[in-house]
Amino acid sequence: MKMVAMLLDITVSSAVDAVCRGAAVSDGIGRTLQVRQVKRDGSRWPEFGPGSSRAYRRHPDLRTAVDQAGARAHANGEVLIVLDQTEIRDWRTPL
């Protein structure tokens, strides 16, 4: 259920952002999304930029990871997804 909610939120937020900027909403909006991820690794929370398999930064706790990665994602117009094993813990859209 979280996956459906996250995907719907991301799609709608991206469309609303395009409308607010005066841009046309394309049919292929999902192809333009950039995703920044934070994935739990033991007691640390590494952050991965879009398309990267190497950690940008390793955070000591979840709150720090979400705050710092969220700020970077927002500044770059990216979606932030936080994972703990296979569970979606949080997500943030650029709006």
mmCIF file of N, CA and C in Angstrom:
data_model
loop_
_atom_site.group_PDB
_atom_site.id
_atom_site.type_symbol
_atom_site.label_atom_id
_atom_site.label_comp_id
_atom_site.label_asym_id
_atom_site.label_seq_id
_atom_site.Cartn_x
_atom_site.Cartn_y
_atom_site.Cartn_z
ATOM 1 N N MET A 1 0.809 -1.192 0.000
ATOM 2 C CA MET A 1 0.000 0.000 0.000
ATOM 3 C C MET A 1 0.857 1.262 0.000
ATOM 4 N N LYS A 2 1.989 1.226 0.763
ATOM 5 C CA LYS A 2 2.868 2.392 0.783
ATOM 6 C C LYS A 2 3.417 2.689 -0.601
ATOM 7 N N MET A 3 3.720 1.635 -1.369
ATOM 8 C CA MET A 3 4.265 1.816 -2.708
ATOM 9 C C MET A 3 3.269 2.561 -3.592
ATOM 10 N N VAL A 4 2.005 2.180 -3.531
ATOM 11 C CA VAL A 4 0.973 2.840 -4.329
ATOM 12 C C VAL A 4 0.840 4.302 -3.915
ATOM 13 N N ALA A 5 0.796 4.555 -2.614
ATOM 14 C CA ALA A 5 0.683 5.928 -2.116
ATOM 15 C C ALA A 5 1.880 6.764 -2.550
ATOM 16 N N MET A 6 3.080 6.197 -2.451
ATOM 17 C CA MET A 6 4.284 6.923 -2.833
ATOM 18 C C MET A 6 4.265 7.254 -4.324
ATOM 19 N N LEU A 7 3.956 6.278 -5.167
ATOM 20 C CA LEU A 7 3.951 6.509 -6.613
ATOM 21 C C LEU A 7 2.894 7.526 -7.019
ATOM 22 N N LEU A 8 1.727 7.458 -6.411
ATOM 23 C CA LEU A 8 0.678 8.429 -6.701
ATOM 24 C C LEU A 8 1.103 9.829 -6.273
ATOM 25 N N ASP A 9 1.669 9.948 -5.087
ATOM 26 C CA ASP A 9 2.138 11.238 -4.584
ATOM 27 C C ASP A 9 3.212 11.828 -5.498
ATOM 28 N N ILE A 10 4.171 11.009 -5.910
ATOM 29 C CA ILE A 10 5.249 11.482 -6.773
ATOM 30 C C ILE A 10 4.702 11.945 -8.118
ATOM 31 N N THR A 11 3.808 11.176 -8.705
ATOM 32 C CA THR A 11 3.249 11.524 -10.010
ATOM 33 C C THR A 11 2.438 12.813 -9.939
ATOM 34 N N VAL A 12 1.567 12.911 -8.951
ATOM 35 C CA VAL A 12 0.736 14.112 -8.808
ATOM 36 C C VAL A 12 1.600 15.328 -8.484
ATOM 37 N N SER A 13 2.565 15.185 -7.584
ATOM 38 C CA SER A 13 3.442 16.305 -7.231
ATOM 39 C C SER A 13 4.230 16.791 -8.435
ATOM 40 N N SER A 14 4.705 15.873 -9.265
ATOM 41 C CA SER A 14 5.452 16.254 -10.465
ATOM 42 C C SER A 14 4.564 17.006 -11.444
ATOM 43 N N ALA A 15 3.333 16.554 -11.602
ATOM 44 C CA ALA A 15 2.400 17.232 -12.498
ATOM 45 C C ALA A 15 2.039 18.619 -11.972
ATOM 46 N N VAL A 16 1.792 18.739 -10.674
ATOM 47 C CA VAL A 16 1.473 20.038 -10.074
ATOM 48 C C VAL A 16 2.652 20.996 -10.215
ATOM 49 N N ASP A 17 3.858 20.498 -10.011
ATOM 50 C CA ASP A 17 5.053 21.323 -10.174
ATOM 51 C C ASP A 17 5.151 21.849 -11.602
ATOM 52 N N ALA A 18 4.893 20.997 -12.590
ATOM 53 C CA ALA A 18 4.945 21.420 -13.991
ATOM 54 C C ALA A 18 3.904 22.504 -14.271
ATOM 55 N N VAL A 19 2.703 22.334 -13.751
ATOM 56 C CA VAL A 19 1.645 23.327 -13.942
ATOM 57 C C VAL A 19 2.030 24.650 -13.285
ATOM 58 N N CYS A 20 2.586 24.606 -12.086
ATOM 59 C CA CYS A 20 2.997 25.825 -11.375
ATOM 60 C C CYS A 20 4.088 26.581 -12.135
ATOM 61 N N ARG A 21 4.930 25.856 -12.844
ATOM 62 C CA ARG A 21 5.986 26.490 -13.632
ATOM 63 C C ARG A 21 5.487 26.942 -14.996
ATOM 64 N N GLY A 22 4.227 26.634 -15.307
ATOM 65 C CA GLY A 22 3.662 27.017 -16.592
ATOM 66 C C GLY A 22 4.039 26.070 -17.716
ATOM 67 N N ALA A 23 4.592 24.922 -17.373
ATOM 68 C CA ALA A 23 4.997 23.942 -18.380
ATOM 69 C C ALA A 23 3.845 22.981 -18.662
ATOM 70 N N ALA A 24 3.903 22.366 -19.818
ATOM 71 C CA ALA A 24 2.901 21.357 -20.162
ATOM 72 C C ALA A 24 3.207 20.071 -19.401
ATOM 73 N N VAL A 25 2.174 19.386 -18.992
ATOM 74 C CA VAL A 25 2.341 18.104 -18.307
ATOM 75 C C VAL A 25 2.393 17.021 -19.375
ATOM 76 N N SER A 26 3.530 16.350 -19.466
ATOM 77 C CA SER A 26 3.694 15.334 -20.509
ATOM 78 C C SER A 26 3.090 14.001 -20.080
ATOM 79 N N ASP A 27 2.847 13.157 -21.068
ATOM 80 C CA ASP A 27 2.336 11.812 -20.785
ATOM 81 C C ASP A 27 3.400 10.945 -20.132
ATOM 82 N N GLY A 28 4.665 11.226 -20.380
ATOM 83 C CA GLY A 28 5.765 10.408 -19.870
ATOM 84 C C GLY A 28 6.457 11.026 -18.682
ATOM 85 N N ILE A 29 5.700 11.582 -17.745
ATOM 86 C CA ILE A 29 6.306 12.283 -16.610
ATOM 87 C C ILE A 29 7.194 11.363 -15.774
ATOM 88 N N GLY A 30 6.881 10.085 -15.709
ATOM 89 C CA GLY A 30 7.682 9.144 -14.931
ATOM 90 C C GLY A 30 9.080 8.942 -15.483
ATOM 91 N N ARG A 31 9.285 9.220 -16.747
ATOM 92 C CA ARG A 31 10.610 9.048 -17.349
ATOM 93 C C ARG A 31 11.562 10.176 -16.981
ATOM 94 N N THR A 32 11.044 11.258 -16.429
ATOM 95 C CA THR A 32 11.886 12.414 -16.122
ATOM 96 C C THR A 32 12.224 12.532 -14.640
ATOM 97 N N LEU A 33 11.741 11.632 -13.808
ATOM 98 C CA LEU A 33 11.984 11.718 -12.370
ATOM 99 C C LEU A 33 13.406 11.292 -12.024
ATOM 100 N N GLN A 34 14.044 12.054 -11.157
ATOM 101 C CA GLN A 34 15.360 11.719 -10.626
ATOM 102 C C GLN A 34 15.158 11.317 -9.166
ATOM 103 N N VAL A 35 15.717 10.176 -8.775
ATOM 104 C CA VAL A 35 15.493 9.645 -7.428
ATOM 105 C C VAL A 35 16.791 9.606 -6.639
ATOM 106 N N ARG A 36 16.775 10.209 -5.461
ATOM 107 C CA ARG A 36 17.872 10.126 -4.488
ATOM 108 C C ARG A 36 17.403 9.151 -3.414
ATOM 109 N N GLN A 37 18.261 8.213 -3.027
ATOM 110 C CA GLN A 37 17.863 7.174 -2.071
ATOM 111 C C GLN A 37 18.714 7.209 -0.814
ATOM 112 N N VAL A 38 18.080 6.890 0.295
ATOM 113 C CA VAL A 38 18.775 6.636 1.557
ATOM 114 C C VAL A 38 18.380 5.218 1.947
ATOM 115 N N LYS A 39 19.382 4.347 2.126
ATOM 116 C CA LYS A 39 19.121 2.934 2.436
ATOM 117 C C LYS A 39 19.863 2.548 3.706
ATOM 118 N N ARG A 40 19.159 1.954 4.640
ATOM 119 C CA ARG A 40 19.792 1.516 5.890
ATOM 120 C C ARG A 40 20.829 0.435 5.603
ATOM 121 N N ASP A 41 22.005 0.607 6.217
ATOM 122 C CA ASP A 41 23.087 -0.374 6.102
ATOM 123 C C ASP A 41 23.650 -0.579 7.505
ATOM 124 N N GLY A 42 23.108 -1.564 8.211
ATOM 125 C CA GLY A 42 23.506 -1.772 9.603
ATOM 126 C C GLY A 42 23.009 -0.620 10.456
ATOM 127 N N SER A 43 23.937 0.100 11.083
ATOM 128 C CA SER A 43 23.553 1.238 11.922
ATOM 129 C C SER A 43 23.701 2.569 11.182
ATOM 130 N N ARG A 44 24.147 2.558 9.943
ATOM 131 C CA ARG A 44 24.363 3.786 9.162
ATOM 132 C C ARG A 44 23.293 3.912 8.074
ATOM 133 N N TRP A 45 23.179 5.121 7.531
ATOM 134 C CA TRP A 45 22.195 5.420 6.497
ATOM 135 C C TRP A 45 22.900 6.068 5.302
ATOM 136 N N PRO A 46 23.440 5.254 4.363
ATOM 137 C CA PRO A 46 24.096 5.832 3.194
ATOM 138 C C PRO A 46 23.091 6.476 2.234
ATOM 139 N N GLU A 47 23.547 7.539 1.595
ATOM 140 C CA GLU A 47 22.737 8.309 0.647
ATOM 141 C C GLU A 47 23.309 8.107 -0.757
ATOM 142 N N PHE A 48 22.446 7.802 -1.701
ATOM 143 C CA PHE A 48 22.852 7.560 -3.083
ATOM 144 C C PHE A 48 22.169 8.565 -4.001
ATOM 145 N N GLY A 49 22.941 9.244 -4.823
ATOM 146 C CA GLY A 49 22.385 10.163 -5.807
ATOM 147 C C GLY A 49 21.739 9.398 -6.948
ATOM 148 N N PRO A 50 21.017 10.098 -7.819
ATOM 149 C CA PRO A 50 20.345 9.442 -8.947
ATOM 150 C C PRO A 50 21.323 8.644 -9.810
ATOM 151 N N GLY A 51 21.004 7.378 -10.032
ATOM 152 C CA GLY A 51 21.808 6.528 -10.899
ATOM 153 C C GLY A 51 23.151 6.099 -10.344
ATOM 154 N N SER A 52 23.426 6.393 -9.080
ATOM 155 C CA SER A 52 24.728 6.075 -8.494
ATOM 156 C C SER A 52 24.656 4.813 -7.635
ATOM 157 N N SER A 53 25.676 3.967 -7.764
ATOM 158 C CA SER A 53 25.746 2.779 -6.911
ATOM 159 C C SER A 53 26.720 2.993 -5.758
ATOM 160 N N ARG A 54 27.360 4.151 -5.747
ATOM 161 C CA ARG A 54 28.314 4.491 -4.695
ATOM 162 C C ARG A 54 27.711 5.566 -3.785
ATOM 163 N N ALA A 55 27.852 5.397 -2.486
ATOM 164 C CA ALA A 55 27.240 6.333 -1.532
ATOM 165 C C ALA A 55 27.854 7.724 -1.649
ATOM 166 N N TYR A 56 26.988 8.720 -1.696
ATOM 167 C CA TYR A 56 27.419 10.118 -1.692
ATOM 168 C C TYR A 56 27.906 10.492 -0.293
ATOM 169 N N ARG A 57 27.172 10.033 0.720
ATOM 170 C CA ARG A 57 27.508 10.294 2.114
ATOM 171 C C ARG A 57 26.868 9.215 2.975
ATOM 172 N N ARG A 58 27.511 8.882 4.103
ATOM 173 C CA ARG A 58 26.958 7.913 5.057
ATOM 174 C C ARG A 58 26.585 8.667 6.332
ATOM 175 N N HIS A 59 25.316 8.642 6.659
ATOM 176 C CA HIS A 59 24.806 9.396 7.801
ATOM 177 C C HIS A 59 24.730 8.500 9.039
ATOM 178 N N PRO A 60 24.947 9.080 10.234
ATOM 179 C CA PRO A 60 24.940 8.279 11.463
ATOM 180 C C PRO A 60 23.547 7.866 11.933
ATOM 181 N N ASP A 61 22.510 8.626 11.532
ATOM 182 C CA ASP A 61 21.154 8.294 11.969
ATOM 183 C C ASP A 61 20.144 8.716 10.909
ATOM 184 N N LEU A 62 18.930 8.206 11.045
ATOM 185 C CA LEU A 62 17.885 8.446 10.053
ATOM 186 C C LEU A 62 17.508 9.916 9.952
ATOM 187 N N ARG A 63 17.370 10.590 11.068
ATOM 188 C CA ARG A 63 16.954 12.001 11.048
ATOM 189 C C ARG A 63 17.946 12.867 10.281
ATOM 190 N N THR A 64 19.239 12.686 10.555
ATOM 191 C CA THR A 64 20.272 13.436 9.844
ATOM 192 C C THR A 64 20.226 13.115 8.358
ATOM 193 N N ALA A 65 20.055 11.840 8.036
ATOM 194 C CA ALA A 65 20.008 11.417 6.633
ATOM 195 C C ALA A 65 18.850 12.080 5.896
ATOM 196 N N VAL A 66 17.664 12.055 6.491
ATOM 197 C CA VAL A 66 16.490 12.640 5.839
ATOM 198 C C VAL A 66 16.641 14.152 5.717
ATOM 199 N N ASP A 67 17.132 14.812 6.757
ATOM 200 C CA ASP A 67 17.311 16.265 6.707
ATOM 201 C C ASP A 67 18.297 16.672 5.618
ATOM 202 N N GLN A 68 19.476 16.055 5.603
ATOM 203 C CA GLN A 68 20.518 16.460 4.660
ATOM 204 C C GLN A 68 20.231 15.987 3.235
ATOM 205 N N ALA A 69 19.842 14.728 3.081
ATOM 206 C CA ALA A 69 19.530 14.217 1.742
ATOM 207 C C ALA A 69 18.280 14.902 1.194
ATOM 208 N N GLY A 70 17.327 15.189 2.071
ATOM 209 C CA GLY A 70 16.113 15.886 1.654
ATOM 210 C C GLY A 70 16.402 17.282 1.131
ATOM 211 N N ALA A 71 17.316 17.987 1.783
ATOM 212 C CA ALA A 71 17.692 19.328 1.320
ATOM 213 C C ALA A 71 18.356 19.255 -0.054
ATOM 214 N N ARG A 72 19.246 18.272 -0.248
ATOM 215 C CA ARG A 72 19.903 18.111 -1.550
ATOM 216 C C ARG A 72 18.890 17.725 -2.632
ATOM 217 N N ALA A 73 17.989 16.807 -2.298
ATOM 218 C CA ALA A 73 16.974 16.377 -3.261
ATOM 219 C C ALA A 73 16.081 17.549 -3.655
ATOM 220 N N HIS A 74 15.660 18.332 -2.685
ATOM 221 C CA HIS A 74 14.800 19.485 -2.963
ATOM 222 C C HIS A 74 15.516 20.497 -3.856
ATOM 223 N N ALA A 75 16.778 20.785 -3.546
ATOM 224 C CA ALA A 75 17.552 21.753 -4.332
ATOM 225 C C ALA A 75 17.749 21.294 -5.775
ATOM 226 N N ASN A 76 17.798 19.977 -5.988
ATOM 227 C CA ASN A 76 18.038 19.435 -7.329
ATOM 228 C C ASN A 76 16.766 18.969 -8.034
ATOM 229 N N GLY A 77 15.608 19.172 -7.405
ATOM 230 C CA GLY A 77 14.348 18.745 -8.011
ATOM 231 C C GLY A 77 14.194 17.236 -8.075
ATOM 232 N N GLU A 78 14.769 16.531 -7.097
ATOM 233 C CA GLU A 78 14.736 15.070 -7.068
ATOM 234 C C GLU A 78 13.699 14.573 -6.062
ATOM 235 N N VAL A 79 13.301 13.334 -6.222
ATOM 236 C CA VAL A 79 12.449 12.649 -5.253
ATOM 237 C C VAL A 79 13.375 11.924 -4.285
ATOM 238 N N LEU A 80 13.102 11.997 -2.992
ATOM 239 C CA LEU A 80 13.883 11.272 -1.992
ATOM 240 C C LEU A 80 13.070 10.077 -1.507
ATOM 241 N N ILE A 81 13.684 8.890 -1.551
ATOM 242 C CA ILE A 81 13.054 7.675 -1.037
ATOM 243 C C ILE A 81 13.959 7.096 0.042
ATOM 244 N N VAL A 82 13.385 6.801 1.216
ATOM 245 C CA VAL A 82 14.135 6.240 2.342
ATOM 246 C C VAL A 82 13.685 4.797 2.545
ATOM 247 N N LEU A 83 14.655 3.868 2.496
ATOM 248 C CA LEU A 83 14.366 2.438 2.617
ATOM 249 C C LEU A 83 15.070 1.834 3.822
ATOM 250 N N ASP A 84 14.358 0.958 4.529
ATOM 251 C CA ASP A 84 14.933 0.155 5.605
ATOM 252 C C ASP A 84 14.713 -1.290 5.189
ATOM 253 N N GLN A 85 15.764 -1.920 4.680
ATOM 254 C CA GLN A 85 15.664 -3.232 4.034
ATOM 255 C C GLN A 85 14.750 -3.077 2.822
ATOM 256 N N THR A 86 13.605 -3.733 2.811
ATOM 257 C CA THR A 86 12.681 -3.599 1.678
ATOM 258 C C THR A 86 11.484 -2.711 2.010
ATOM 259 N N GLU A 87 11.443 -2.168 3.220
ATOM 260 C CA GLU A 87 10.321 -1.328 3.652
ATOM 261 C C GLU A 87 10.580 0.138 3.316
ATOM 262 N N ILE A 88 9.587 0.788 2.720
ATOM 263 C CA ILE A 88 9.670 2.222 2.459
ATOM 264 C C ILE A 88 9.391 2.932 3.777
ATOM 265 N N ARG A 89 10.379 3.679 4.287
ATOM 266 C CA ARG A 89 10.215 4.394 5.559
ATOM 267 C C ARG A 89 9.656 5.795 5.347
ATOM 268 N N ASP A 90 10.059 6.437 4.231
ATOM 269 C CA ASP A 90 9.669 7.826 3.995
ATOM 270 C C ASP A 90 9.931 8.152 2.536
ATOM 271 N N TRP A 91 9.291 9.205 2.055
ATOM 272 C CA TRP A 91 9.607 9.746 0.744
ATOM 273 C C TRP A 91 9.275 11.224 0.748
ATOM 274 N N ARG A 92 9.989 11.969 -0.058
ATOM 275 C CA ARG A 92 9.778 13.417 -0.169
ATOM 276 C C ARG A 92 9.790 13.792 -1.641
ATOM 277 N N THR A 93 8.883 14.657 -2.028
ATOM 278 C CA THR A 93 8.857 15.158 -3.398
ATOM 279 C C THR A 93 9.403 16.575 -3.414
ATOM 280 N N PRO A 94 9.827 17.065 -4.579
ATOM 281 C CA PRO A 94 10.450 18.392 -4.640
ATOM 282 C C PRO A 94 9.525 19.563 -4.327
ATOM 283 N N LEU A 95 8.211 19.353 -4.251
ATOM 284 C CA LEU A 95 7.292 20.466 -3.958
ATOM 285 C C LEU A 95 7.397 20.914 -2.529
#
